[in-house]
PDB file of C-alpha atoms in Angstrom:
ATOM      1  CA  GLU M   1      17.693   2.374  -8.343  1.00 95.00           C
ATOM      2  CA  VAL M   2      14.030   1.436  -8.584  1.00 96.00           C
ATOM      3  CA  GLN M   3      11.880   4.322  -9.786  1.00 98.00           C
ATOM      4  CA  LEU M   4       8.144   4.518 -10.347  1.00 98.00           C
ATOM      5  CA  VAL M   5       6.790   7.754 -11.793  1.00 98.00           C
ATOM      6  CA  GLU M   6       3.059   8.281 -12.114  1.00 98.00           C
ATOM      7  CA  SER M   7       1.390  10.735 -14.461  1.00 97.00           C
ATOM      8  CA  GLY M   8      -2.035  11.543 -15.803  1.00 97.00           C
ATOM      9  CA  GLY M   9      -3.790  12.820 -12.705  1.00 97.00           C
ATOM     10  CA  GLY M  10      -5.869  15.968 -12.655  1.00 97.00           C
ATOM     11  CA  LEU M  11      -9.304  17.461 -12.252  1.00 98.00           C
ATOM     12  CA  VAL M  12     -12.206  15.647 -13.920  1.00 98.00           C
ATOM     13  CA  LYS M  13     -15.990  15.994 -13.684  1.00 98.00           C
ATOM     14  CA  PRO M  14     -18.165  13.228 -12.221  1.00 98.00           C
ATOM     15  CA  GLY M  15     -18.863  10.647 -14.877  1.00 98.00           C
ATOM     16  CA  GLY M  16     -15.665  11.494 -16.712  1.00 98.00           C
ATOM     17  CA  SER M  17     -12.615   9.407 -17.553  1.00 98.00           C
ATOM     18  CA  LEU M  18      -8.909   9.570 -16.889  1.00 98.00           C
ATOM     19  CA  ARG M  19      -5.950   7.349 -17.722  1.00 98.00           C
ATOM     20  CA  LEU M  20      -3.067   7.086 -15.298  1.00 98.00           C
ATOM     21  CA  SER M  21       0.368   5.927 -16.368  1.00 98.00           C
ATOM     22  CA  CYS M  22       3.348   4.703 -14.404  1.00 98.00           C
ATOM     23  CA  ALA M  23       6.844   4.615 -15.881  1.00 98.00           C
ATOM     24  CA  ALA M  24       9.100   2.055 -14.235  1.00 98.00           C
ATOM     25  CA  SER M  25      12.881   1.913 -14.275  1.00 98.00           C
ATOM     26  CA  GLY M  26      15.786   0.378 -12.385  1.00 97.00           C
ATOM     27  CA  PHE M  27      14.464  -3.189 -12.362  1.00 97.00           C
ATOM     28  CA  THR M  28      13.206  -5.914 -14.719  1.00 97.00           C
ATOM     29  CA  PHE M  29       9.630  -4.691 -14.991  1.00 97.00           C
ATOM     30  CA  SER M  30       8.370  -7.827 -16.744  1.00 97.00           C
ATOM     31  CA  SER M  31       9.301  -9.971 -13.711  1.00 96.00           C
ATOM     32  CA  TYR M  32       7.104  -8.244 -11.149  1.00 96.00           C
ATOM     33  CA  SER M  33       3.446  -7.919 -10.369  1.00 96.00           C
ATOM     34  CA  MET M  34       2.242  -4.336 -10.081  1.00 97.00           C
ATOM     35  CA  ASN M  35      -0.447  -2.553  -8.142  1.00 97.00           C
ATOM     36  CA  TRP M  36      -2.427   0.650  -7.868  1.00 98.00           C
ATOM     37  CA  VAL M  37      -3.178   1.869  -4.359  1.00 98.00           C
ATOM     38  CA  ARG M  38      -5.017   5.096  -3.544  1.00 98.00           C
ATOM     39  CA  GLN M  39      -5.335   7.404  -0.593  1.00 98.00           C
ATOM     40  CA  ALA M  40      -8.159   9.892  -0.222  1.00 98.00           C
ATOM     41  CA  PRO M  41      -7.194  13.219   1.375  1.00 96.00           C
ATOM     42  CA  GLY M  42      -6.553  12.702   5.077  1.00 95.00           C
ATOM     43  CA  LYS M  43      -7.558   9.035   4.909  1.00 97.00           C
ATOM     44  CA  GLY M  44      -5.890   5.647   4.928  1.00 97.00           C
ATOM     45  CA  LEU M  45      -4.602   3.433   2.150  1.00 98.00           C
ATOM     46  CA  GLU M  46      -6.990   1.584  -0.169  1.00 98.00           C
ATOM     47  CA  TRP M  47      -5.891  -1.072  -2.634  1.00 97.00           C
ATOM     48  CA  VAL M  48      -7.364  -0.544  -6.106  1.00 98.00           C
ATOM     49  CA  SER M  49      -6.025  -3.189  -8.489  1.00 97.00           C
ATOM     50  CA  SER M  50      -3.237  -5.694  -9.134  1.00 96.00           C
ATOM     51  CA  ILE M  51      -1.818  -7.247 -12.295  1.00 96.00           C
ATOM     52  CA  SER M  52       0.582 -10.167 -12.541  1.00 95.00           C
ATOM     53  CA  SER M  53       3.883  -9.954 -14.399  1.00 95.00           C
ATOM     54  CA  SER M  54       2.483 -11.371 -17.657  1.00 95.00           C
ATOM     55  CA  SER M  55      -1.021  -9.875 -17.237  1.00 96.00           C
ATOM     56  CA  SER M  56      -2.445 -13.352 -16.730  1.00 96.00           C
ATOM     57  CA  TYR M  57      -4.035 -12.452 -13.407  1.00 95.00           C
ATOM     58  CA  ILE M  58      -5.877  -9.212 -12.769  1.00 96.00           C
ATOM     59  CA  TYR M  59      -7.769  -8.243  -9.632  1.00 96.00           C
ATOM     60  CA  TYR M  60      -9.871  -5.257  -8.602  1.00 97.00           C
ATOM     61  CA  ALA M  61     -11.350  -3.864  -5.427  1.00 96.00           C
ATOM     62  CA  ASP M  62     -15.142  -4.069  -5.405  1.00 96.00           C
ATOM     63  CA  SER M  63     -15.306  -0.271  -5.251  1.00 97.00           C
ATOM     64  CA  VAL M  64     -13.812   0.074  -8.760  1.00 98.00           C
ATOM     65  CA  LYS M  65     -14.791  -3.185 -10.445  1.00 97.00           C
ATOM     66  CA  GLY M  66     -16.467  -2.574 -13.796  1.00 97.00           C
ATOM     67  CA  ARG M  67     -15.244   1.046 -13.937  1.00 98.00           C
ATOM     68  CA  PHE M  68     -11.442   0.790 -13.800  1.00 98.00           C
ATOM     69  CA  THR M  69      -9.119  -1.271 -16.004  1.00 98.00           C
ATOM     70  CA  ILE M  70      -5.508  -2.058 -15.171  1.00 98.00           C
ATOM     71  CA  SER M  71      -3.027  -2.958 -17.900  1.00 98.00           C
ATOM     72  CA  ARG M  72       0.688  -3.042 -18.555  1.00 98.00           C
ATOM     73  CA  ASP M  73       3.110  -2.900 -21.455  1.00 98.00           C
ATOM     74  CA  ASN M  74       6.247  -4.813 -20.555  1.00 98.00           C
ATOM     75  CA  ALA M  75       8.016  -3.628 -23.699  1.00 98.00           C
ATOM     76  CA  LYS M  76       7.564  -0.039 -22.542  1.00 98.00           C
ATOM     77  CA  ASN M  77       8.084  -0.712 -18.809  1.00 98.00           C
ATOM     78  CA  SER M  78       4.750   0.928 -18.139  1.00 98.00           C
ATOM     79  CA  LEU M  79       1.661   0.354 -16.024  1.00 98.00           C
ATOM     80  CA  TYR M  80      -1.723   1.940 -16.691  1.00 98.00           C
ATOM     81  CA  LEU M  81      -5.045   2.524 -15.001  1.00 98.00           C
ATOM     82  CA  GLN M  82      -8.012   3.473 -17.158  1.00 98.00           C
ATOM     83  CA  MET M  83     -10.646   5.068 -14.935  1.00 98.00           C
ATOM     84  CA  ASN M  84     -14.176   5.524 -16.271  1.00 98.00           C
ATOM     85  CA  SER M  85     -17.432   6.701 -14.699  1.00 98.00           C
ATOM     86  CA  LEU M  86     -15.494   8.583 -12.073  1.00 98.00           C
ATOM     87  CA  ARG M  87     -17.187   9.568  -8.829  1.00 98.00           C
ATOM     88  CA  ALA M  88     -16.411  12.109  -6.133  1.00 98.00           C
ATOM     89  CA  GLU M  89     -15.320   9.269  -3.859  1.00 98.00           C
ATOM     90  CA  ASP M  90     -12.571   8.340  -6.336  1.00 98.00           C
ATOM     91  CA  THR M  91     -10.766  11.549  -5.392  1.00 98.00           C
ATOM     92  CA  ALA M  92      -7.383  10.466  -4.060  1.00 98.00           C
ATOM     93  CA  VAL M  93      -3.670  10.267  -4.596  1.00 98.00           C
ATOM     94  CA  TYR M  94      -3.052   7.201  -6.748  1.00 98.00           C
ATOM     95  CA  TYR M  95       0.171   5.285  -6.169  1.00 98.00           C
ATOM     96  CA  CYS M  96       1.824   2.886  -8.572  1.00 98.00           C
ATOM     97  CA  ALA M  97       3.550   0.171  -6.554  1.00 97.00           C
ATOM     98  CA  ARG M  98       5.645  -2.939  -7.171  1.00 97.00           C
ATOM     99  CA  GLY M  99       4.663  -6.285  -5.707  1.00 95.00           C
ATOM    100  CA  LEU M 100       7.061  -8.299  -3.547  1.00 90.00           C
ATOM    101  CA  GLY M 101       6.195 -11.981  -3.429  1.00 86.00           C
ATOM    102  CA  ARG M 102       2.604 -12.831  -2.676  1.00 84.00           C
ATOM    103  CA  VAL M 103       1.801 -10.244  -0.076  1.00 87.00           C
ATOM    104  CA  SER M 104       3.794  -7.082   0.044  1.00 92.00           C
ATOM    105  CA  ILE M 105       4.467  -3.933  -1.910  1.00 95.00           C
ATOM    106  CA  ASP M 106       8.112  -2.961  -1.761  1.00 94.00           C
ATOM    107  CA  TYR M 107       8.418   0.142  -3.918  1.00 96.00           C
ATOM    108  CA  TRP M 108       5.960   2.986  -4.356  1.00 97.00           C
ATOM    109  CA  GLY M 109       5.838   5.970  -6.665  1.00 98.00           C
ATOM    110  CA  GLN M 110       5.237   9.458  -5.298  1.00 97.00           C
ATOM    111  CA  GLY M 111       1.635   9.394  -6.444  1.00 97.00           C
ATOM    112  CA  THR M 112      -0.586  11.424  -8.744  1.00 98.00           C
ATOM    113  CA  LEU M 113      -3.641  13.326  -7.514  1.00 98.00           C
ATOM    114  CA  VAL M 114      -7.021  12.666  -9.080  1.00 98.00           C
ATOM    115  CA  THR M 115      -9.787  15.094  -8.173  1.00 98.00           C
ATOM    116  CA  VAL M 116     -13.349  14.357  -9.236  1.00 98.00           C
ATOM    117  CA  SER M 117     -15.479  17.457  -8.883  1.00 97.00           C
ATOM    118  CA  SER M 118     -17.937  19.525 -10.850  1.00 95.00           C
TER     119      SER M 118
ATOM    120  CA  GLU P   1     -13.712  -9.777   3.200  1.00 87.00           C
ATOM    121  CA  ILE P   2     -11.012  -9.856   5.837  1.00 93.00           C
ATOM    122  CA  VAL P   3     -10.995  -6.753   8.019  1.00 96.00           C
ATOM    123  CA  LEU P   4      -7.806  -5.594   9.728  1.00 98.00           C
ATOM    124  CA  THR P   5      -8.239  -3.631  12.946  1.00 98.00           C
ATOM    125  CA  GLN P   6      -5.270  -1.676  14.249  1.00 98.00           C
ATOM    126  CA  SER P   7      -4.858  -0.499  17.810  1.00 96.00           C
ATOM    127  CA  PRO P   8      -4.418   1.920  19.292  1.00 97.00           C
ATOM    128  CA  ALA P   9      -5.556   4.560  16.822  1.00 98.00           C
ATOM    129  CA  THR P  10      -2.998   6.967  18.292  1.00 98.00           C
ATOM    130  CA  LEU P  11       0.037   6.163  20.398  1.00 98.00           C
ATOM    131  CA  SER P  12       1.863   8.925  22.252  1.00 97.00           C
ATOM    132  CA  LEU P  13       5.408   8.077  23.298  1.00 97.00           C
ATOM    133  CA  SER P  14       8.781   9.719  23.817  1.00 97.00           C
ATOM    134  CA  PRO P  15      12.013   9.073  21.936  1.00 97.00           C
ATOM    135  CA  GLY P  16      13.846   6.114  23.442  1.00 97.00           C
ATOM    136  CA  GLU P  17      10.659   4.369  24.525  1.00 97.00           C
ATOM    137  CA  ARG P  18       9.379   1.064  23.171  1.00 98.00           C
ATOM    138  CA  ALA P  19       6.380   1.106  20.834  1.00 98.00           C
ATOM    139  CA  THR P  20       4.000  -1.810  20.407  1.00 98.00           C
ATOM    140  CA  LEU P  21       1.419  -1.605  17.615  1.00 98.00           C
ATOM    141  CA  SER P  22      -1.281  -4.212  17.132  1.00 98.00           C
ATOM    142  CA  CYS P  23      -3.100  -5.495  14.048  1.00 98.00           C
ATOM    143  CA  ARG P  24      -5.936  -7.988  14.379  1.00 98.00           C
ATOM    144  CA  ALA P  25      -7.521  -9.814  11.438  1.00 97.00           C
ATOM    145  CA  SER P  26     -11.181 -10.822  11.347  1.00 97.00           C
ATOM    146  CA  GLN P  27     -10.089 -14.286  10.196  1.00 96.00           C
ATOM    147  CA  SER P  28      -6.780 -16.044   9.791  1.00 96.00           C
ATOM    148  CA  VAL P  29      -4.355 -14.588   7.260  1.00 95.00           C
ATOM    149  CA  SER P  30      -1.597 -17.086   8.114  1.00 94.00           C
ATOM    150  CA  SER P  31       1.627 -15.062   7.823  1.00 94.00           C
ATOM    151  CA  TYR P  32       0.485 -13.081   4.802  1.00 94.00           C
ATOM    152  CA  LEU P  33       0.862  -9.728   6.528  1.00 96.00           C
ATOM    153  CA  ALA P  34       3.008  -6.657   5.968  1.00 97.00           C
ATOM    154  CA  TRP P  35       3.666  -3.404   7.814  1.00 98.00           C
ATOM    155  CA  TYR P  36       4.270   0.034   6.306  1.00 98.00           C
ATOM    156  CA  GLN P  37       5.345   3.423   7.597  1.00 98.00           C
ATOM    157  CA  GLN P  38       4.043   6.640   6.079  1.00 98.00           C
ATOM    158  CA  LYS P  39       5.191  10.172   6.822  1.00 98.00           C
ATOM    159  CA  PRO P  40       3.233  13.279   5.787  1.00 95.00           C
ATOM    160  CA  GLY P  41       3.477  14.007   2.074  1.00 95.00           C
ATOM    161  CA  GLN P  42       5.380  10.801   1.381  1.00 97.00           C
ATOM    162  CA  ALA P  43       4.575   7.421  -0.096  1.00 97.00           C
ATOM    163  CA  PRO P  44       4.388   4.463   2.272  1.00 98.00           C
ATOM    164  CA  ARG P  45       7.561   2.500   3.000  1.00 98.00           C
ATOM    165  CA  LEU P  46       7.617  -1.259   3.483  1.00 97.00           C
ATOM    166  CA  LEU P  47       8.964  -2.217   6.906  1.00 98.00           C
ATOM    167  CA  ILE P  48       8.015  -5.871   7.450  1.00 97.00           C
ATOM    168  CA  TYR P  49       6.811  -8.571   5.057  1.00 96.00           C
ATOM    169  CA  ASP P  50       5.460 -12.053   5.695  1.00 95.00           C
ATOM    170  CA  ALA P  51       4.726 -10.998   9.291  1.00 96.00           C
ATOM    171  CA  SER P  52       8.273 -11.043  10.606  1.00 97.00           C
ATOM    172  CA  ASN P  53      10.833 -10.321   7.892  1.00 97.00           C
ATOM    173  CA  ARG P  54      12.471  -6.906   7.800  1.00 97.00           C
ATOM    174  CA  ALA P  55      12.533  -5.296   4.374  1.00 96.00           C
ATOM    175  CA  THR P  56      15.792  -4.180   2.806  1.00 94.00           C
ATOM    176  CA  GLY P  57      17.410  -1.288   4.653  1.00 96.00           C
ATOM    177  CA  ILE P  58      15.019  -1.314   7.618  1.00 98.00           C
ATOM    178  CA  PRO P  59      16.779  -0.815  10.976  1.00 97.00           C
ATOM    179  CA  ALA P  60      16.896  -3.695  13.436  1.00 98.00           C
ATOM    180  CA  ARG P  61      14.829  -1.731  15.992  1.00 98.00           C
ATOM    181  CA  PHE P  62      11.771  -2.626  13.894  1.00 98.00           C
ATOM    182  CA  SER P  63      10.425  -6.141  14.364  1.00 98.00           C
ATOM    183  CA  GLY P  64       7.229  -7.951  13.476  1.00 98.00           C
ATOM    184  CA  SER P  65       5.606 -10.974  15.047  1.00 98.00           C
ATOM    185  CA  GLY P  66       2.416 -13.010  14.991  1.00 97.00           C
ATOM    186  CA  SER P  67       0.465 -15.326  12.754  1.00 97.00           C
ATOM    187  CA  GLY P  68      -3.141 -16.214  12.166  1.00 96.00           C
ATOM    188  CA  THR P  69      -5.192 -13.281  13.444  1.00 97.00           C
ATOM    189  CA  ASP P  70      -2.929 -11.362  15.839  1.00 98.00           C
ATOM    190  CA  PHE P  71       0.140  -9.415  14.778  1.00 98.00           C
ATOM    191  CA  THR P  72       2.466  -6.933  16.417  1.00 98.00           C
ATOM    192  CA  LEU P  73       4.926  -4.350  15.147  1.00 98.00           C
ATOM    193  CA  THR P  74       7.496  -3.427  17.772  1.00 98.00           C
ATOM    194  CA  ILE P  75       9.913  -0.514  17.659  1.00 98.00           C
ATOM    195  CA  SER P  76      12.424  -1.250  20.392  1.00 97.00           C
ATOM    196  CA  SER P  77      13.690   2.279  21.034  1.00 97.00           C
ATOM    197  CA  LEU P  78      12.006   5.161  19.245  1.00 97.00           C
ATOM    198  CA  GLU P  79      14.075   7.538  17.163  1.00 97.00           C
ATOM    199  CA  PRO P  80      12.721  11.002  16.230  1.00 96.00           C
ATOM    200  CA  GLU P  81      12.237   9.887  12.613  1.00 97.00           C
ATOM    201  CA  ASP P  82       9.955   7.003  13.655  1.00 98.00           C
ATOM    202  CA  PHE P  83       6.983   9.230  14.444  1.00 97.00           C
ATOM    203  CA  ALA P  84       4.606   8.577  11.585  1.00 98.00           C
ATOM    204  CA  VAL P  85       1.501   6.585  10.639  1.00 98.00           C
ATOM    205  CA  TYR P  86       1.803   2.794  10.470  1.00 98.00           C
ATOM    206  CA  TYR P  87      -0.406   0.480   8.422  1.00 98.00           C
ATOM    207  CA  CYS P  88      -0.758  -3.280   8.364  1.00 98.00           C
ATOM    208  CA  GLN P  89      -1.833  -5.037   5.150  1.00 98.00           C
ATOM    209  CA  GLN P  90      -2.889  -8.568   4.267  1.00 96.00           C
ATOM    210  CA  ARG P  91      -3.259 -10.699   1.190  1.00 92.00           C
ATOM    211  CA  SER P  92      -4.346 -14.148   2.262  1.00 87.00           C
ATOM    212  CA  ASN P  93      -6.555 -14.228  -0.833  1.00 86.00           C
ATOM    213  CA  TRP P  94      -4.712 -13.421  -4.054  1.00 84.00           C
ATOM    214  CA  ALA P  95      -7.704 -11.461  -5.315  1.00 86.00           C
ATOM    215  CA  LEU P  96      -7.954  -9.066  -2.398  1.00 90.00           C
ATOM    216  CA  ILE P  97      -5.538  -6.794  -0.558  1.00 94.00           C
ATOM    217  CA  THR P  98      -6.746  -4.945   2.514  1.00 96.00           C
ATOM    218  CA  PHE P  99      -5.124  -2.402   4.790  1.00 97.00           C
ATOM    219  CA  GLY P 100      -5.774  -1.580   8.400  1.00 98.00           C
ATOM    220  CA  GLN P 101      -6.978   1.916   9.235  1.00 98.00           C
ATOM    221  CA  GLY P 102      -3.578   2.953  10.592  1.00 98.00           C
ATOM    222  CA  THR P 103      -1.965   3.828  13.912  1.00 98.00           C
ATOM    223  CA  ARG P 104      -0.599   7.315  14.375  1.00 98.00           C
ATOM    224  CA  LEU P 105       2.589   7.326  16.444  1.00 98.00           C
ATOM    225  CA  GLU P 106       3.079  10.791  17.874  1.00 97.00           C
ATOM    226  CA  ILE P 107       5.637  12.453  20.099  1.00 94.00           C
ATOM    227  CA  LYS P 108       4.535  12.782  23.708  1.00 92.00           C
TER     228      LYS P 108
END
Protein backbone atom coordinates (compact mmCIF):
# COMPACT_ATOMS: atom_id res chain seq x y z
CA GLU A 1 0.00 0.00 0.00
CA VAL A 2 1.35 3.41 -0.97
CA GLN A 3 1.80 5.68 2.03
CA LEU A 4 3.03 9.26 2.23
CA VAL A 5 3.40 10.76 5.69
CA GLU A 6 4.29 14.41 6.09
CA SER A 7 5.83 15.96 9.18
CA GLY A 8 7.47 19.18 10.26
CA GLY A 9 4.57 21.60 10.11
CA GLY A 10 3.78 24.06 12.86
CA LEU A 11 3.58 27.68 13.88
CA VAL A 12 6.39 29.98 12.71
CA LYS A 13 6.85 33.76 12.73
CA PRO A 14 7.03 35.76 9.49
CA GLY A 15 10.55 35.64 8.14
CA GLY A 16 11.20 32.31 9.82
CA SER A 17 12.10 28.91 8.41
CA LEU A 18 10.65 25.43 8.50
CA ARG A 19 11.61 22.10 6.96
CA LEU A 20 8.91 19.68 5.92
CA SER A 21 9.58 15.98 5.47
CA CYS A 22 7.64 13.25 3.74
CA ALA A 23 8.26 9.57 4.43
CA ALA A 24 7.26 7.32 1.56
CA SER A 25 6.54 3.60 1.66
CA GLY A 26 4.80 0.89 -0.34
CA PHE A 27 6.40 1.71 -3.69
CA THR A 28 9.82 2.16 -5.32
CA PHE A 29 10.37 5.76 -4.29
CA SER A 30 13.40 6.27 -6.55
CA SER A 31 11.27 5.60 -9.66
CA TYR A 32 8.78 8.42 -9.21
CA SER A 33 8.73 12.17 -9.43
CA MET A 34 7.38 13.87 -6.32
CA ASN A 35 5.53 17.07 -5.60
CA TRP A 36 4.49 19.48 -2.89
CA VAL A 37 1.03 20.99 -3.20
CA ARG A 38 -0.53 23.36 -0.67
CA GLN A 39 -3.99 24.49 0.26
CA ALA A 40 -4.66 27.64 2.24
CA PRO A 41 -7.56 27.42 4.71
CA GLY A 42 -10.84 27.37 2.81
CA LYS A 43 -9.09 27.83 -0.54
CA GLY A 44 -8.19 25.75 -3.56
CA LEU A 45 -5.12 23.72 -4.42
CA GLU A 46 -1.83 25.40 -5.33
CA TRP A 47 1.16 23.54 -6.73
CA VAL A 48 4.40 24.44 -4.95
CA SER A 49 7.26 22.37 -6.36
CA SER A 50 8.20 19.20 -8.25
CA ILE A 51 11.33 17.06 -8.34
CA SER A 52 12.14 14.28 -10.79
CA SER A 53 13.04 10.77 -9.67
CA SER A 54 16.80 11.38 -9.76
CA SER A 55 16.61 15.07 -8.75
CA SER A 56 17.76 16.08 -12.22
CA TYR A 57 14.76 18.33 -12.79
CA ILE A 58 13.36 20.67 -10.18
CA TYR A 59 10.57 23.19 -10.64
CA TYR A 60 8.96 25.82 -8.42
CA ALA A 61 5.89 28.00 -8.49
CA ASP A 62 6.75 31.68 -8.89
CA SER A 63 5.22 32.38 -5.48
CA VAL A 64 7.93 30.35 -3.69
CA LYS A 65 10.89 30.58 -6.07
CA GLY A 66 14.04 31.71 -4.28
CA ARG A 67 12.54 30.98 -0.84
CA PHE A 68 11.71 27.26 -0.91
CA THR A 69 13.98 24.34 -1.80
CA ILE A 70 12.75 20.85 -2.65
CA SER A 71 15.03 17.84 -2.26
CA ARG A 72 14.86 14.09 -1.87
CA ASP A 73 16.91 11.24 -0.46
CA ASN A 74 16.15 8.08 -2.39
CA ALA A 75 18.16 5.97 0.04
CA LYS A 76 15.86 7.09 2.84
CA ASN A 77 12.64 7.14 0.78
CA SER A 78 12.13 10.73 1.83
CA LEU A 79 11.09 14.03 0.30
CA TYR A 80 11.82 17.43 1.83
CA LEU A 81 10.78 21.05 1.51
CA GLN A 82 13.00 23.69 3.07
CA MET A 83 10.95 26.86 3.50
CA ASN A 84 12.73 30.14 4.25
CA SER A 85 11.57 33.74 4.53
CA LEU A 86 8.08 32.56 5.32
CA ARG A 87 5.14 34.91 4.85
CA ALA A 88 1.59 34.96 6.15
CA GLU A 89 0.38 33.91 2.71
CA ASP A 90 2.37 30.67 2.99
CA THR A 91 -0.07 29.51 5.66
CA ALA A 92 -1.58 26.29 4.33
CA VAL A 93 -1.81 22.55 4.57
CA TYR A 94 1.15 21.16 2.64
CA TYR A 95 0.67 17.86 0.83
CA CYS A 96 3.39 15.51 -0.32
CA ALA A 97 2.22 13.81 -3.51
CA ARG A 98 3.50 11.25 -6.00
CA GLY A 99 3.65 12.01 -9.71
CA LEU A 100 1.95 9.77 -12.27
CA GLY A 101 3.41 10.15 -15.74
CA ARG A 102 3.82 13.67 -17.02
CA VAL A 103 0.67 15.25 -15.72
CA SER A 104 -1.05 13.75 -12.76
CA ILE A 105 -0.62 13.18 -9.06
CA ASP A 106 -1.89 9.78 -8.03
CA TYR A 107 -1.18 9.52 -4.31
CA TRP A 108 -1.33 12.22 -1.67
CA GLY A 109 -0.35 12.34 1.97
CA GLN A 110 -2.77 13.63 4.60
CA GLY A 111 -0.94 16.94 4.79
CA THR A 112 0.84 18.98 7.44
CA LEU A 113 -0.34 22.43 8.53
CA VAL A 114 2.04 25.36 8.35
CA THR A 115 0.90 28.55 10.07
CA VAL A 116 2.89 31.74 9.61
CA SER A 117 1.86 34.29 12.20
CA SER A 118 3.38 36.63 14.73
CA GLU B 1 0.84 31.01 -17.45
CA ILE B 2 -2.09 28.83 -18.42
CA VAL B 3 -5.22 29.61 -16.44
CA LEU B 4 -7.88 26.95 -15.87
CA THR B 5 -11.43 28.20 -15.37
CA GLN B 6 -13.97 25.79 -13.93
CA SER B 7 -17.71 26.16 -14.24
CA PRO B 8 -20.05 26.32 -12.58
CA ALA B 9 -18.58 27.35 -9.25
CA THR B 10 -21.35 25.43 -7.48
CA LEU B 11 -23.59 22.73 -8.88
CA SER B 12 -26.69 21.64 -6.98
CA LEU B 13 -28.07 18.25 -7.98
CA SER B 14 -29.87 15.27 -6.49
CA PRO B 15 -28.62 11.70 -6.16
CA GLY B 16 -29.25 9.78 -9.36
CA GLU B 17 -28.90 12.84 -11.57
CA ARG B 18 -26.16 13.41 -14.13
CA ALA B 19 -23.43 15.94 -13.34
CA THR B 20 -21.44 17.80 -15.97
CA LEU B 21 -18.45 19.86 -14.82
CA SER B 22 -16.46 22.06 -17.17
CA CYS B 23 -12.81 23.12 -17.23
CA ARG B 24 -11.57 25.61 -19.80
CA ALA B 25 -7.89 26.40 -20.40
CA SER B 26 -6.66 29.82 -21.49
CA GLN B 27 -4.55 28.09 -24.15
CA SER B 28 -4.22 24.56 -25.42
CA VAL B 29 -3.00 21.95 -22.95
CA SER B 30 -3.42 19.07 -25.42
CA SER B 31 -4.60 16.14 -23.27
CA TYR B 32 -2.38 17.00 -20.33
CA LEU B 33 -5.28 17.38 -17.91
CA ALA B 34 -6.39 15.60 -14.76
CA TRP B 35 -9.42 15.72 -12.47
CA TYR B 36 -9.48 15.33 -8.69
CA GLN B 37 -12.15 14.96 -6.03
CA GLN B 38 -11.71 16.40 -2.56
CA LYS B 39 -13.95 15.88 0.45
CA PRO B 40 -13.77 18.03 3.60
CA GLY B 41 -10.75 17.24 5.75
CA GLN B 42 -9.32 14.83 3.19
CA ALA B 43 -6.55 14.91 0.63
CA PRO B 44 -7.53 15.11 -3.03
CA ARG B 45 -8.12 11.87 -4.94
CA LEU B 46 -7.16 11.40 -8.57
CA LEU B 47 -10.17 10.55 -10.73
CA ILE B 48 -9.08 11.08 -14.35
CA TYR B 49 -5.65 11.48 -15.94
CA ASP B 50 -4.63 12.44 -19.46
CA ALA B 51 -8.11 13.92 -19.96
CA SER B 52 -10.04 10.68 -20.32
CA ASN B 53 -8.40 7.81 -18.44
CA ARG B 54 -9.96 6.66 -15.19
CA ALA B 55 -7.48 6.22 -12.35
CA THR B 56 -7.18 2.91 -10.53
CA GLY B 57 -10.28 2.04 -8.52
CA ILE B 58 -12.44 4.89 -9.85
CA PRO B 59 -16.03 3.82 -10.62
CA ALA B 60 -17.19 3.75 -14.23
CA ARG B 61 -19.79 6.47 -13.55
CA PHE B 62 -16.91 8.97 -13.71
CA SER B 63 -15.73 9.90 -17.19
CA GLY B 64 -13.57 12.62 -18.68
CA SER B 65 -13.50 14.07 -22.16
CA GLY B 66 -12.01 16.90 -24.19
CA SER B 67 -8.70 18.10 -25.53
CA GLY B 68 -7.07 21.40 -26.31
CA THR B 69 -8.89 24.01 -24.24
CA ASP B 70 -12.26 22.48 -23.31
CA PHE B 71 -12.68 19.56 -20.93
CA THR B 72 -15.59 17.91 -19.18
CA LEU B 73 -15.94 15.64 -16.17
CA THR B 74 -19.20 13.71 -16.22
CA ILE B 75 -20.71 11.72 -13.37
CA SER B 76 -23.43 9.65 -14.99
CA SER B 77 -25.61 9.00 -11.93
CA LEU B 78 -24.72 10.72 -8.68
CA GLU B 79 -24.18 8.66 -5.56
CA PRO B 80 -24.35 10.28 -2.09
CA GLU B 81 -20.57 9.97 -1.71
CA ASP B 82 -19.94 11.99 -4.89
CA PHE B 83 -20.85 15.33 -3.33
CA ALA B 84 -17.52 17.06 -2.93
CA VAL B 85 -15.26 19.66 -4.55
CA TYR B 86 -13.75 18.83 -7.94
CA TYR B 87 -10.56 20.32 -9.38
CA CYS B 88 -9.02 20.15 -12.82
CA GLN B 89 -5.23 20.40 -13.22
CA GLN B 90 -2.88 20.80 -16.16
CA ARG B 91 0.77 20.34 -16.92
CA SER B 92 1.34 21.13 -20.57
CA ASN B 93 4.63 22.73 -19.54
CA TRP B 94 6.84 20.49 -17.42
CA ALA B 95 7.87 23.45 -15.29
CA LEU B 96 4.39 24.52 -14.27
CA ILE B 97 1.37 22.79 -12.78
CA THR B 98 -1.84 24.75 -12.36
CA PHE B 99 -5.20 23.90 -10.84
CA GLY B 100 -8.62 25.27 -11.55
CA GLN B 101 -10.44 27.06 -8.75
CA GLY B 102 -12.77 24.12 -8.14
CA THR B 103 -16.44 23.24 -8.57
CA ARG B 104 -18.46 22.46 -5.48
CA LEU B 105 -21.01 19.71 -6.11
CA GLU B 106 -23.70 19.94 -3.47
CA ILE B 107 -26.88 18.06 -2.69
CA LYS B 108 -30.02 19.81 -3.87
